[in-house]
Amino acid sequence: MKTIRQSALALGLVLLPLAAHGAEPVERGDYDVCIGMIDKSADKALAYARAWEPHAGEDKLAALHCEALALSALGHDKEAAARFEDVAEGLSAAPNDAQADAYTQAANAWLIASDIARAKAAMDKAVTLQRTPEHLMDRAQLRALAQDWDGVRSDTGEVLAELPSNADALALRSTALDALGFPKAALADGERAVSIAPHNLDALLARGRARAKLGNVAGARTDWQDVIRFAKATGRGDDPAVQAAREYLKKSGGGDK
């Protein structure tokens, strides 16, 4: 999913013009000042945003957004998510992409807070506002965490209708098809994903899983060993796919060699 700070960059372009309508010219700088504080002292940024908010007038959404980002930086993810949702609701008259970005930020914060249901609810709103491949992939990933495999298949299918060579979507749909009991279709997606992105860890993991289901244990083990090997070679040793590959290798009768 798009990270909170990545979304902030685009969303800030909408919020800054809102701040420009303040009574004094200096009001336009408040959002910049607040955001600039976060990396140096999130506590100070949070205090600044909360002191500014009651007097912000038309700039209230800018103050709320800075507050949400500061809360996120401090690890107060549930509070941050609620604030991002406040911002999103306040952007009802703004372009759909800005409101969708705010809901995506809320979804990301709920995910970090381990509230998958609320993360998905926020992402549903983002998709309703802007049904792009990026937002659909974000929702598909959340649906995968909730083991809503029909939903994953639907969202990734829509992504692939527009972007047929998206290896991440193919790998995720392969996982969904495998979970739904269609190993041959899962293998087809896994094969295509690996052919497009040979070092994609999720694609290799998915193809290995489908191969194993269809009796090709040796091929599956090769895929899972490649996951570990490629991850180590590219500094991705902490990727969740690595742990999954090790577990699959262990269950298949050996280690990761």
PDB file of C-alpha atoms in Angstrom, residues 44-155:
ATOM      1  CA  LYS A  44       6.317  19.561  18.896  1.00  0.00           C
ATOM      2  CA  ALA A  45       4.499  19.107  15.596  1.00  0.00           C
ATOM      3  CA  LEU A  46       1.565  17.509  17.402  1.00  0.00           C
ATOM      4  CA  ALA A  47       1.417  20.335  19.937  1.00  0.00           C
ATOM      5  CA  TYR A  48       1.649  22.906  17.142  1.00  0.00           C
ATOM      6  CA  ALA A  49      -1.168  21.281  15.157  1.00  0.00           C
ATOM      7  CA  ARG A  50      -3.441  21.000  18.181  1.00  0.00           C
ATOM      8  CA  ALA A  51      -2.815  24.631  19.191  1.00  0.00           C
ATOM      9  CA  TRP A  52      -3.454  25.782  15.628  1.00  0.00           C
ATOM     10  CA  GLU A  53      -6.582  23.708  14.967  1.00  0.00           C
ATOM     11  CA  PRO A  54      -9.159  25.627  17.116  1.00  0.00           C
ATOM     12  CA  HIS A  55      -8.214  28.891  15.389  1.00  0.00           C
ATOM     13  CA  ALA A  56      -7.522  27.528  11.923  1.00  0.00           C
ATOM     14  CA  GLY A  57     -10.883  28.346  10.355  1.00  0.00           C
ATOM     15  CA  GLU A  58     -10.724  27.381   6.684  1.00  0.00           C
ATOM     16  CA  ASP A  59      -7.321  25.834   7.373  1.00  0.00           C
ATOM     17  CA  LYS A  60      -8.715  23.238   9.784  1.00  0.00           C
ATOM     18  CA  LEU A  61      -8.133  20.305   7.443  1.00  0.00           C
ATOM     19  CA  ALA A  62      -4.491  21.296   7.050  1.00  0.00           C
ATOM     20  CA  ALA A  63      -4.104  21.365  10.841  1.00  0.00           C
ATOM     21  CA  LEU A  64      -5.871  17.998  11.194  1.00  0.00           C
ATOM     22  CA  HIS A  65      -3.668  16.446   8.536  1.00  0.00           C
ATOM     23  CA  CYS A  66      -0.492  17.593  10.237  1.00  0.00           C
ATOM     24  CA  GLU A  67      -1.872  16.273  13.525  1.00  0.00           C
ATOM     25  CA  ALA A  68      -2.554  12.888  11.908  1.00  0.00           C
ATOM     26  CA  LEU A  69       0.958  12.688  10.473  1.00  0.00           C
ATOM     27  CA  ALA A  70       2.497  13.640  13.826  1.00  0.00           C
ATOM     28  CA  LEU A  71       0.405  11.018  15.626  1.00  0.00           C
ATOM     29  CA  SER A  72       1.537   8.428  13.099  1.00  0.00           C
ATOM     30  CA  ALA A  73       5.187   9.384  13.588  1.00  0.00           C
ATOM     31  CA  LEU A  74       4.707   8.943  17.336  1.00  0.00           C
ATOM     32  CA  GLY A  75       3.176   5.492  16.878  1.00  0.00           C
ATOM     33  CA  HIS A  76      -0.347   6.501  17.913  1.00  0.00           C
ATOM     34  CA  ASP A  77      -1.802   4.714  14.925  1.00  0.00           C
ATOM     35  CA  LYS A  78      -5.450   4.418  15.970  1.00  0.00           C
ATOM     36  CA  GLU A  79      -5.648   8.143  16.726  1.00  0.00           C
ATOM     37  CA  ALA A  80      -3.823   8.895  13.478  1.00  0.00           C
ATOM     38  CA  ALA A  81      -6.248   6.763  11.496  1.00  0.00           C
ATOM     39  CA  ALA A  82      -9.238   8.551  13.003  1.00  0.00           C
ATOM     40  CA  ARG A  83      -7.714  11.918  12.121  1.00  0.00           C
ATOM     41  CA  PHE A  84      -6.990  10.839   8.548  1.00  0.00           C
ATOM     42  CA  GLU A  85     -10.643   9.831   8.264  1.00  0.00           C
ATOM     43  CA  ASP A  86     -11.668  13.263   9.585  1.00  0.00           C
ATOM     44  CA  VAL A  87      -9.542  14.831   6.859  1.00  0.00           C
ATOM     45  CA  ALA A  88     -11.033  12.554   4.210  1.00  0.00           C
ATOM     46  CA  GLU A  89     -14.586  13.381   5.238  1.00  0.00           C
ATOM     47  CA  GLY A  90     -13.742  17.085   5.206  1.00  0.00           C
ATOM     48  CA  LEU A  91     -12.461  16.805   1.639  1.00  0.00           C
ATOM     49  CA  SER A  92     -15.863  15.904   0.197  1.00  0.00           C
ATOM     50  CA  ALA A  93     -15.761  18.977  -2.066  1.00  0.00           C
ATOM     51  CA  ALA A  94     -12.148  18.374  -3.140  1.00  0.00           C
ATOM     52  CA  PRO A  95     -11.048  16.315  -6.168  1.00  0.00           C
ATOM     53  CA  ASN A  96     -11.706  12.599  -5.728  1.00  0.00           C
ATOM     54  CA  ASP A  97      -8.008  11.716  -5.793  1.00  0.00           C
ATOM     55  CA  ALA A  98      -7.277  13.904  -2.760  1.00  0.00           C
ATOM     56  CA  GLN A  99     -10.109  12.378  -0.750  1.00  0.00           C
ATOM     57  CA  ALA A 100      -9.093   8.880  -1.858  1.00  0.00           C
ATOM     58  CA  ASP A 101      -5.514   9.531  -0.746  1.00  0.00           C
ATOM     59  CA  ALA A 102      -6.734  10.572   2.700  1.00  0.00           C
ATOM     60  CA  TYR A 103      -8.777   7.366   3.024  1.00  0.00           C
ATOM     61  CA  THR A 104      -5.723   5.400   1.863  1.00  0.00           C
ATOM     62  CA  GLN A 105      -3.691   7.028   4.624  1.00  0.00           C
ATOM     63  CA  ALA A 106      -6.392   6.083   7.116  1.00  0.00           C
ATOM     64  CA  ALA A 107      -6.357   2.501   5.826  1.00  0.00           C
ATOM     65  CA  ASN A 108      -2.583   2.355   6.191  1.00  0.00           C
ATOM     66  CA  ALA A 109      -2.772   3.632   9.766  1.00  0.00           C
ATOM     67  CA  TRP A 110      -5.515   1.140  10.677  1.00  0.00           C
ATOM     68  CA  LEU A 111      -3.391  -1.619   9.147  1.00  0.00           C
ATOM     69  CA  ILE A 112      -0.387  -0.644  11.255  1.00  0.00           C
ATOM     70  CA  ALA A 113      -2.725  -0.654  14.259  1.00  0.00           C
ATOM     71  CA  SER A 114      -3.715  -4.242  13.311  1.00  0.00           C
ATOM     72  CA  ASP A 115      -7.351  -3.338  12.697  1.00  0.00           C
ATOM     73  CA  ILE A 116      -7.862  -5.040   9.333  1.00  0.00           C
ATOM     74  CA  ALA A 117     -11.621  -4.517   9.273  1.00  0.00           C
ATOM     75  CA  ARG A 118     -11.363  -0.736   9.656  1.00  0.00           C
ATOM     76  CA  ALA A 119      -8.448  -0.621   7.232  1.00  0.00           C
ATOM     77  CA  LYS A 120     -10.562  -2.379   4.618  1.00  0.00           C
ATOM     78  CA  ALA A 121     -13.544  -0.116   5.290  1.00  0.00           C
ATOM     79  CA  ALA A 122     -11.378   2.941   4.667  1.00  0.00           C
ATOM     80  CA  MET A 123      -9.896   1.379   1.550  1.00  0.00           C
ATOM     81  CA  ASP A 124     -13.389   0.553   0.256  1.00  0.00           C
ATOM     82  CA  LYS A 125     -14.152   4.279   0.378  1.00  0.00           C
ATOM     83  CA  ALA A 126     -10.917   5.085  -1.456  1.00  0.00           C
ATOM     84  CA  VAL A 127     -11.783   2.610  -4.215  1.00  0.00           C
ATOM     85  CA  THR A 128     -15.306   4.024  -4.507  1.00  0.00           C
ATOM     86  CA  LEU A 129     -13.817   7.469  -5.048  1.00  0.00           C
ATOM     87  CA  GLN A 130     -11.030   6.433  -7.387  1.00  0.00           C
ATOM     88  CA  ARG A 131     -11.089   2.956  -8.887  1.00  0.00           C
ATOM     89  CA  THR A 132      -7.480   2.867 -10.054  1.00  0.00           C
ATOM     90  CA  PRO A 133      -5.234  -0.203 -10.307  1.00  0.00           C
ATOM     91  CA  GLU A 134      -3.179   1.158  -7.418  1.00  0.00           C
ATOM     92  CA  HIS A 135      -6.160   1.485  -5.096  1.00  0.00           C
ATOM     93  CA  LEU A 136      -7.545  -1.878  -6.178  1.00  0.00           C
ATOM     94  CA  MET A 137      -4.182  -3.519  -5.407  1.00  0.00           C
ATOM     95  CA  ASP A 138      -4.144  -1.852  -2.002  1.00  0.00           C
ATOM     96  CA  ARG A 139      -7.590  -3.282  -1.278  1.00  0.00           C
ATOM     97  CA  ALA A 140      -6.649  -6.699  -2.657  1.00  0.00           C
ATOM     98  CA  GLN A 141      -3.725  -6.850  -0.227  1.00  0.00           C
ATOM     99  CA  LEU A 142      -6.021  -6.005   2.674  1.00  0.00           C
ATOM    100  CA  ARG A 143      -8.520  -8.597   1.513  1.00  0.00           C
ATOM    101  CA  ALA A 144      -5.715 -11.157   1.409  1.00  0.00           C
ATOM    102  CA  LEU A 145      -4.886 -10.397   5.036  1.00  0.00           C
ATOM    103  CA  ALA A 146      -8.555 -11.002   5.856  1.00  0.00           C
ATOM    104  CA  GLN A 147      -8.482 -14.186   3.730  1.00  0.00           C
ATOM    105  CA  ASP A 148     -11.254 -12.827   1.528  1.00  0.00           C
ATOM    106  CA  TRP A 149      -9.964 -14.751  -1.478  1.00  0.00           C
ATOM    107  CA  ASP A 150     -12.986 -14.119  -3.705  1.00  0.00           C
ATOM    108  CA  GLY A 151     -12.466 -10.410  -3.117  1.00  0.00           C
ATOM    109  CA  VAL A 152      -8.762 -10.721  -3.897  1.00  0.00           C
ATOM    110  CA  ARG A 153      -9.530 -12.547  -7.139  1.00  0.00           C
ATOM    111  CA  SER A 154     -12.043  -9.863  -8.119  1.00  0.00           C
ATOM    112  CA  ASP A 155      -9.777  -6.900  -7.400  1.00  0.00           C
TER     113      ASP A 155
END
